[in-house]
PDB file of C-alpha atoms in Angstrom:
ATOM      1  CA  GLY U   1      31.441 -30.466   2.251  1.00  0.00           C
ATOM      2  CA  LEU U   2      34.404 -31.193   0.557  1.00  0.00           C
ATOM      3  CA  GLY U   3      37.628 -29.138  -0.107  1.00  0.00           C
ATOM      4  CA  ARG U   4      41.549 -28.894   0.234  1.00  0.00           C
ATOM      5  CA  HIS U   5      41.768 -26.494   3.237  1.00  0.00           C
ATOM      6  CA  GLU U   6      41.437 -28.325   6.852  1.00  0.00           C
ATOM      7  CA  ASP U   7      40.630 -25.145   8.618  1.00  0.00           C
ATOM      8  CA  LYS U   8      37.574 -23.769   6.294  1.00  0.00           C
ATOM      9  CA  GLY U   9      36.386 -27.832   6.747  1.00  0.00           C
ATOM     10  CA  ALA U  10      37.194 -27.295  10.442  1.00  0.00           C
ATOM     11  CA  ALA U  11      34.556 -24.042  10.154  1.00  0.00           C
ATOM     12  CA  LEU U  12      32.010 -26.005   8.103  1.00  0.00           C
ATOM     13  CA  GLU U  13      31.628 -29.019  10.793  1.00  0.00           C
ATOM     14  CA  ARG U  14      31.505 -26.009  13.699  1.00  0.00           C
ATOM     15  CA  ASP U  15      28.162 -25.606  12.092  1.00  0.00           C
ATOM     16  CA  GLY U  16      27.144 -28.856  11.396  1.00  0.00           C
ATOM     17  CA  VAL U  17      28.291 -29.517   7.749  1.00  0.00           C
ATOM     18  CA  ARG U  18      30.626 -32.852   7.847  1.00  0.00           C
ATOM     19  CA  PHE U  19      33.979 -32.218   5.893  1.00  0.00           C
ATOM     20  CA  VAL U  20      35.856 -34.185   3.520  1.00  0.00           C
ATOM     21  CA  ARG U  21      39.029 -33.007   2.533  1.00  0.00           C
ATOM     22  CA  ALA U  22      39.244 -34.040  -1.236  1.00  0.00           C
ATOM     23  CA  ASP U  23      41.263 -32.616  -4.172  1.00  0.00           C
ATOM     24  CA  LEU U  24      38.686 -32.696  -6.827  1.00  0.00           C
ATOM     25  CA  ARG U  25      41.452 -33.912  -9.671  1.00  0.00           C
ATOM     26  CA  GLN U  26      41.747 -37.116  -7.828  1.00  0.00           C
ATOM     27  CA  PRO U  27      38.223 -39.027  -7.978  1.00  0.00           C
ATOM     28  CA  ALA U  28      39.165 -41.302  -5.380  1.00  0.00           C
ATOM     29  CA  ASP U  29      38.912 -38.449  -2.597  1.00  0.00           C
ATOM     30  CA  TRP U  30      35.470 -37.812  -3.564  1.00  0.00           C
ATOM     31  CA  LEU U  31      33.728 -40.532  -5.061  1.00  0.00           C
ATOM     32  CA  PRO U  32      32.833 -42.388  -1.946  1.00  0.00           C
ATOM     33  CA  ALA U  33      31.312 -38.870  -0.466  1.00  0.00           C
ATOM     34  CA  LEU U  34      28.624 -39.253  -3.202  1.00  0.00           C
ATOM     35  CA  ASP U  35      27.195 -42.475  -1.699  1.00  0.00           C
ATOM     36  CA  ARG U  36      23.837 -42.033  -0.392  1.00  0.00           C
ATOM     37  CA  VAL U  37      23.154 -38.175  -1.584  1.00  0.00           C
ATOM     38  CA  ASP U  38      20.419 -37.155  -3.085  1.00  0.00           C
ATOM     39  CA  ALA U  39      21.999 -33.792  -4.695  1.00  0.00           C
ATOM     40  CA  VAL U  40      25.029 -32.464  -5.328  1.00  0.00           C
ATOM     41  CA  LEU U  41      25.738 -28.668  -5.508  1.00  0.00           C
ATOM     42  CA  HIS U  42      29.487 -28.421  -7.642  1.00  0.00           C
ATOM     43  CA  ALA U  43      30.841 -24.639  -7.276  1.00  0.00           C
ATOM     44  CA  ALA U  44      34.548 -25.383  -7.352  1.00  0.00           C
ATOM     45  CA  ALA U  45      36.254 -23.563 -10.103  1.00  0.00           C
ATOM     46  CA  ARG U  46      39.462 -21.884 -10.601  1.00  0.00           C
ATOM     47  CA  SER U  47      38.818 -18.464 -11.073  1.00  0.00           C
ATOM     48  CA  SER U  48      42.215 -16.491 -11.207  1.00  0.00           C
ATOM     49  CA  LEU U  49      42.736 -13.610 -13.766  1.00  0.00           C
ATOM     50  CA  TRP U  50      45.922 -15.568 -14.554  1.00  0.00           C
ATOM     51  CA  GLY U  51      47.218 -19.359 -14.763  1.00  0.00           C
ATOM     52  CA  ARG U  52      48.280 -21.616 -17.083  1.00  0.00           C
ATOM     53  CA  TRP U  53      45.643 -22.886 -19.554  1.00  0.00           C
ATOM     54  CA  PRO U  54      45.892 -26.617 -18.650  1.00  0.00           C
ATOM     55  CA  ASP U  55      45.084 -25.633 -15.196  1.00  0.00           C
ATOM     56  CA  PHE U  56      42.063 -24.184 -15.693  1.00  0.00           C
ATOM     57  CA  VAL U  57      41.244 -26.883 -17.948  1.00  0.00           C
ATOM     58  CA  ALA U  58      41.846 -29.530 -15.441  1.00  0.00           C
ATOM     59  CA  ASP U  59      40.045 -27.469 -12.546  1.00  0.00           C
ATOM     60  CA  ASN U  60      36.912 -26.354 -14.540  1.00  0.00           C
ATOM     61  CA  VAL U  61      36.084 -28.810 -17.578  1.00  0.00           C
ATOM     62  CA  THR U  62      37.743 -32.030 -16.561  1.00  0.00           C
ATOM     63  CA  VAL U  63      36.729 -31.890 -13.109  1.00  0.00           C
ATOM     64  CA  SER U  64      33.041 -30.590 -13.485  1.00  0.00           C
ATOM     65  CA  ARG U  65      32.756 -33.435 -16.351  1.00  0.00           C
ATOM     66  CA  GLU U  66      34.025 -36.353 -13.794  1.00  0.00           C
ATOM     67  CA  VAL U  67      31.604 -34.742 -10.999  1.00  0.00           C
ATOM     68  CA  ALA U  68      28.538 -34.678 -13.418  1.00  0.00           C
ATOM     69  CA  ARG U  69      29.585 -38.637 -14.749  1.00  0.00           C
ATOM     70  CA  ALA U  70      29.333 -39.653 -11.222  1.00  0.00           C
ATOM     71  CA  CYS U  71      26.320 -38.048 -10.319  1.00  0.00           C
ATOM     72  CA  ALA U  72      24.862 -39.679 -13.546  1.00  0.00           C
ATOM     73  CA  VAL U  73      25.810 -43.343 -12.779  1.00  0.00           C
ATOM     74  CA  ASP U  74      22.969 -45.551 -10.933  1.00  0.00           C
TER      75      ASP U  74
END
């Protein structure tokens, strides 16, 4: 599991899920986590009712594109 919040990550680890602290806007944080994985479930998104449009694009469009590209690489 990837995420920004250590406390939520600790809860995942208690349940047996390996947690990597990562900011999805920073591929260097999460690219290594894709090594030797069979599948990726990307469900992260900015889902607030308000905010700056560039932040929505960066967090939803750009991040999703980069995750998909990284998964498509042999």
